[in-house]
Amino acid sequence: MGNMKVHQLARGFWEHEPSLSLGCKRLRPLAPKLQQHTSSTDTVSSFDLKSFIRPESGPRKLGPSDQKRDSPQVETHPGGTRWNPTQEQIGILEMLYRGGMRTPNAQQIEKITAQLGQYGKIEGKNVFYWFQNHKARERQKMKRNSLGLTDCPRNSPPITTITLETRMEIMERSDEDSPYKRKCKSWSFEYLDEQSISPCKEQENRTLELFPLHPEGR
Amino acid sequence: MGNMKVHQLARGFWEHEPSLSLGCKRLRPLAPKLQQHTSSTDTVSSFDLKSFIRPESGPRKLGPSDQKRDSPQVETHPGGTRWNPTQEQIGILEMLYRGGMRTPNAQQIEKITAQLGQYGKIEGKNVFYWFQNHKARERQKMKRNSLGLTDCPRNSPPITTITLETRMEIMERSDEDSPYKRKCKSWSFEYLDEQSISPCKEQENRTLELFPLHPEGR
DNA sequence: GCAAATTAATGATTTATTCAAG
DNA sequence: CTTGAATAAATCATTAATTTGC
């Protein structure tokens, strides 16, 4: 448990365009989820936790020098730091997942992102992460369920429900664009977040990583 | 761990406008809308994503079976499929590593890649992976050594001090203009990692403490 | 009714493990 | 065997739905 890591605040500025969204989503099914929730009885003695929790409207960052230019239309939406998918986006993603898509490659992500971008702000990484997380969590869920149920053959997901033709060759030749033959991902380090910065005062829960000294290089 | 690897397949085209017709309304932050999403057979039904899905959902089960994809022509690549670092490149990377760099962020990777590019072909992801792997393997090595000795499986090649102007700041010390850099992401369509070391300018000297290893476990 | 406090869900990162080229 | 590349698991962090007390 000596593992320490660095935490950084991630404060991107991908704001989410609150445009269309259907009724609701993100239901909270009250799933029986175990949760530690320890130290609840610790009696924090009514400290002003609020200052710790969720600064909300205010102490967000505040570079005295760098004041955000109040862009008239893109106001910094004080909370929008992470992607918040719309119903349509989720629907499409789920459809794709059910269709069998597991880890889209760069091209696919590009397309998907472009498509989903019509329903809200989104970036490629959001798509990638979604698939990663969804896959992992479906697996967890299954595993949890399998405990209670002994058998549960878990027949394959109905991949047939989707009516789009999945004709796509299994190709692998990334001929023109990528230098590598096999699985090459498109990596590029392009833009970096121009978003302004938040002062370092948020050191609070950041831990520096101390990496053990390695005796020797190699 | 069910290791399943999916290959890129993909390449379909797609030039249609998506016709996802969904009646959607404004997002309501706190609207009590109960709804089981369940299979979400709703929405998104007319989205033609023909080219996304992989032909087969059967994700090659893991197993000692055939690993080869049927991509007969894939390989080729005269030069090799993966990065083959030169001595100079390794030297620089190790220097940086010893200097405390752990997981460079996008900017850093960009710089490093540019520098190392002078000595051979290299991409940003190679740099990224190198740090990831090096870190992980140093850790392994350490753990192994702490248990049962038998070290020194092989002598280490001299790191050869590089005397070029690979002088790039080992750490970012928010030198240029950004007060501090928090994190910048650079994503295109694949993931890329960032995470840098010095969160605040305080660390300008890049003095990371090297602590004796603690057998952390995880 | 509302807003703060809870809590489940989930987006985003980091770490560990695995696969395969050379 | 070494190690670049890739993926999965674990973890962290933040948001939204819900609860609760005025």
mmCIF file of N, CA and C (backbone and C1' of nucleotides) in Angstrom, chain A residues 16 18-30 84-88, chain B residues 23-38 42, chain D residues 15-19:
data_model
loop_
_atom_site.group_PDB
_atom_site.id
_atom_site.type_symbol
_atom_site.label_atom_id
_atom_site.label_comp_id
_atom_site.label_asym_id
_atom_site.label_seq_id
_atom_site.Cartn_x
_atom_site.Cartn_y
_atom_site.Cartn_z
ATOM 1 N N HIS A 16 -20.168 20.913 -22.223
ATOM 2 C CA HIS A 16 -21.167 20.115 -22.869
ATOM 3 C C HIS A 16 -22.290 21.000 -23.313
ATOM 4 N N PRO A 18 -25.630 21.913 -23.828
ATOM 5 C CA PRO A 18 -26.870 21.397 -23.286
ATOM 6 C C PRO A 18 -27.992 21.478 -24.289
ATOM 7 N N SER A 19 -27.752 21.052 -25.371
ATOM 8 C CA SER A 19 -28.840 21.182 -26.305
ATOM 9 C C SER A 19 -29.806 20.044 -26.136
ATOM 10 N N LEU A 20 -29.820 19.219 -27.035
ATOM 11 C CA LEU A 20 -30.885 18.286 -26.953
ATOM 12 C C LEU A 20 -30.676 17.193 -25.994
ATOM 13 N N SER A 21 -31.687 16.927 -25.358
ATOM 14 C CA SER A 21 -31.604 15.793 -24.507
ATOM 15 C C SER A 21 -32.996 15.361 -24.247
ATOM 16 N N LEU A 22 -33.188 14.175 -24.270
ATOM 17 C CA LEU A 22 -34.531 13.718 -24.106
ATOM 18 C C LEU A 22 -34.954 13.861 -22.694
ATOM 19 N N GLY A 23 -35.846 13.177 -22.367
ATOM 20 C CA GLY A 23 -36.341 13.320 -21.011
ATOM 21 C C GLY A 23 -35.275 13.133 -20.001
ATOM 22 N N CYS A 24 -34.844 11.986 -19.869
ATOM 23 C CA CYS A 24 -33.882 11.814 -18.828
ATOM 24 C C CYS A 24 -33.051 10.622 -19.071
ATOM 25 N N LYS A 25 -32.132 10.518 -18.287
ATOM 26 C CA LYS A 25 -31.271 9.391 -18.409
ATOM 27 C C LYS A 25 -30.581 9.277 -17.105
ATOM 28 N N ARG A 26 -29.656 8.486 -17.105
ATOM 29 C CA ARG A 26 -28.883 8.378 -15.926
ATOM 30 C C ARG A 26 -29.761 7.956 -14.805
ATOM 31 N N LEU A 27 -30.534 7.032 -15.050
ATOM 32 C CA LEU A 27 -31.411 6.626 -13.988
ATOM 33 C C LEU A 27 -30.577 6.016 -12.905
ATOM 34 N N ARG A 28 -31.132 6.013 -11.825
ATOM 35 C CA ARG A 28 -30.387 5.424 -10.743
ATOM 36 C C ARG A 28 -31.172 4.271 -10.225
ATOM 37 N N PRO A 29 -30.966 3.154 -10.703
ATOM 38 C CA PRO A 29 -31.805 1.998 -10.445
ATOM 39 C C PRO A 29 -31.656 1.426 -9.060
ATOM 40 N N LEU A 30 -31.043 2.060 -8.258
ATOM 41 C CA LEU A 30 -30.944 1.524 -6.911
ATOM 42 C C LEU A 30 -30.392 0.125 -6.938
ATOM 43 N N ASN A 84 -20.724 14.836 -20.725
ATOM 44 C CA ASN A 84 -21.988 14.419 -20.180
ATOM 45 C C ASN A 84 -22.869 14.012 -21.341
ATOM 46 N N PRO A 85 -22.932 12.772 -21.550
ATOM 47 C CA PRO A 85 -23.594 12.304 -22.761
ATOM 48 C C PRO A 85 -25.092 12.561 -22.763
ATOM 49 N N THR A 86 -25.574 12.800 -23.885
ATOM 50 C CA THR A 86 -27.015 12.976 -24.024
ATOM 51 C C THR A 86 -27.645 11.620 -24.263
ATOM 52 N N GLN A 87 -28.905 11.636 -24.216
ATOM 53 C CA GLN A 87 -29.640 10.397 -24.396
ATOM 54 C C GLN A 87 -29.375 9.792 -25.775
ATOM 55 N N GLU A 88 -29.325 10.646 -26.716
ATOM 56 C CA GLU A 88 -29.099 10.144 -28.072
ATOM 57 C C GLU A 88 -27.724 9.520 -28.187
ATOM 58 N N GLY B 23 -36.852 12.990 -30.921
ATOM 59 C CA GLY B 23 -37.414 14.212 -30.365
ATOM 60 C C GLY B 23 -36.712 14.450 -29.070
ATOM 61 N N CYS B 24 -36.092 15.493 -28.998
ATOM 62 C CA CYS B 24 -35.417 15.702 -27.762
ATOM 63 C C CYS B 24 -35.665 17.085 -27.267
ATOM 64 N N LYS B 25 -35.641 17.154 -26.060
ATOM 65 C CA LYS B 25 -35.870 18.469 -25.509
ATOM 66 C C LYS B 25 -34.718 18.911 -24.667
ATOM 67 N N ARG B 26 -34.893 19.971 -24.150
ATOM 68 C CA ARG B 26 -33.832 20.533 -23.340
ATOM 69 C C ARG B 26 -33.496 19.653 -22.176
ATOM 70 N N LEU B 27 -32.343 19.740 -21.840
ATOM 71 C CA LEU B 27 -31.936 18.961 -20.694
ATOM 72 C C LEU B 27 -32.442 19.611 -19.424
ATOM 73 N N ARG B 28 -33.022 18.858 -18.660
ATOM 74 C CA ARG B 28 -33.481 19.384 -17.394
ATOM 75 C C ARG B 28 -32.591 18.847 -16.304
ATOM 76 N N PRO B 29 -32.046 19.684 -15.612
ATOM 77 C CA PRO B 29 -31.126 19.259 -14.568
ATOM 78 C C PRO B 29 -31.773 18.401 -13.508
ATOM 79 N N LEU B 30 -32.860 18.784 -13.125
ATOM 80 C CA LEU B 30 -33.459 18.063 -12.023
ATOM 81 C C LEU B 30 -34.874 17.666 -12.329
ATOM 82 N N ALA B 31 -35.034 17.082 -13.373
ATOM 83 C CA ALA B 31 -36.399 16.703 -13.660
ATOM 84 C C ALA B 31 -36.625 15.295 -13.207
ATOM 85 N N PRO B 32 -37.639 15.118 -12.482
ATOM 86 C CA PRO B 32 -37.937 13.781 -12.019
ATOM 87 C C PRO B 32 -38.494 12.933 -13.134
ATOM 88 N N LYS B 33 -37.683 12.293 -13.768
ATOM 89 C CA LYS B 33 -38.237 11.463 -14.809
ATOM 90 C C LYS B 33 -37.743 10.079 -14.571
ATOM 91 N N LEU B 34 -38.620 9.287 -14.239
ATOM 92 C CA LEU B 34 -38.245 7.944 -13.946
ATOM 93 C C LEU B 34 -38.386 7.153 -15.195
ATOM 94 N N GLN B 35 -37.462 6.384 -15.420
ATOM 95 C CA GLN B 35 -37.589 5.607 -16.622
ATOM 96 C C GLN B 35 -36.575 4.512 -16.651
ATOM 97 N N GLN B 36 -37.007 3.372 -16.919
ATOM 98 C CA GLN B 36 -36.063 2.296 -17.006
ATOM 99 C C GLN B 36 -35.469 2.290 -18.379
ATOM 100 N N HIS B 37 -34.271 2.347 -18.393
ATOM 101 C CA HIS B 37 -33.711 2.369 -19.735
ATOM 102 C C HIS B 37 -33.736 0.979 -20.323
ATOM 103 N N THR B 38 -33.540 0.050 -19.514
ATOM 104 C CA THR B 38 -33.567 -1.331 -19.959
ATOM 105 C C THR B 38 -32.819 -1.509 -21.252
ATOM 106 N N ASP B 42 -35.752 1.970 -27.481
ATOM 107 C CA ASP B 42 -36.349 3.212 -27.911
ATOM 108 C C ASP B 42 -35.475 3.897 -28.927
ATOM 109 P P DT D 15 -18.326 18.138 -12.338
ATOM 110 O "O5'" DT D 15 -19.731 17.669 -12.906
ATOM 111 C "C5'" DT D 15 -19.777 16.668 -13.912
ATOM 112 C "C4'" DT D 15 -20.931 15.721 -13.656
ATOM 113 C "C3'" DT D 15 -22.238 16.419 -13.280
ATOM 114 O "O3'" DT D 15 -23.240 16.051 -14.193
ATOM 115 C "C1'" DT D 15 -21.825 14.561 -11.897
ATOM 116 P P DA D 16 -24.513 16.931 -14.361
ATOM 117 O "O5'" DA D 16 -25.651 15.910 -13.922
ATOM 118 C "C5'" DA D 16 -25.645 14.608 -14.505
ATOM 119 C "C4'" DA D 16 -26.565 13.698 -13.718
ATOM 120 C "C3'" DA D 16 -27.932 14.301 -13.391
ATOM 121 O "O3'" DA D 16 -28.900 13.271 -13.424
ATOM 122 C "C1'" DA D 16 -26.837 13.757 -11.387
ATOM 123 P P DA D 17 -30.414 13.645 -13.534
ATOM 124 O "O5'" DA D 17 -31.058 12.705 -12.429
ATOM 125 C "C5'" DA D 17 -30.860 11.300 -12.559
ATOM 126 C "C4'" DA D 17 -30.964 10.647 -11.198
ATOM 127 C "C3'" DA D 17 -32.328 10.817 -10.528
ATOM 128 O "O3'" DA D 17 -32.689 9.582 -9.931
ATOM 129 C "C1'" DA D 17 -30.626 11.645 -9.115
ATOM 130 P P DT D 18 -34.194 9.499 -9.398
ATOM 131 O "O5'" DT D 18 -33.969 9.724 -7.829
ATOM 132 C "C5'" DT D 18 -33.110 8.814 -7.140
ATOM 133 C "C4'" DT D 18 -32.823 9.300 -5.735
ATOM 134 C "C3'" DT D 18 -34.061 9.548 -4.866
ATOM 135 O "O3'" DT D 18 -34.102 8.522 -3.894
ATOM 136 C "C1'" DT D 18 -32.362 11.194 -4.548
ATOM 137 P P DT D 19 -35.367 8.439 -2.907
ATOM 138 O "O5'" DT D 19 -34.799 9.176 -1.618
ATOM 139 C "C5'" DT D 19 -33.535 8.766 -1.098
ATOM 140 C "C4'" DT D 19 -33.046 9.786 -0.080
ATOM 141 C "C3'" DT D 19 -34.044 10.108 1.039
ATOM 142 O "O3'" DT D 19 -33.426 9.837 2.269
ATOM 143 C "C1'" DT D 19 -33.064 12.069 0.158
#
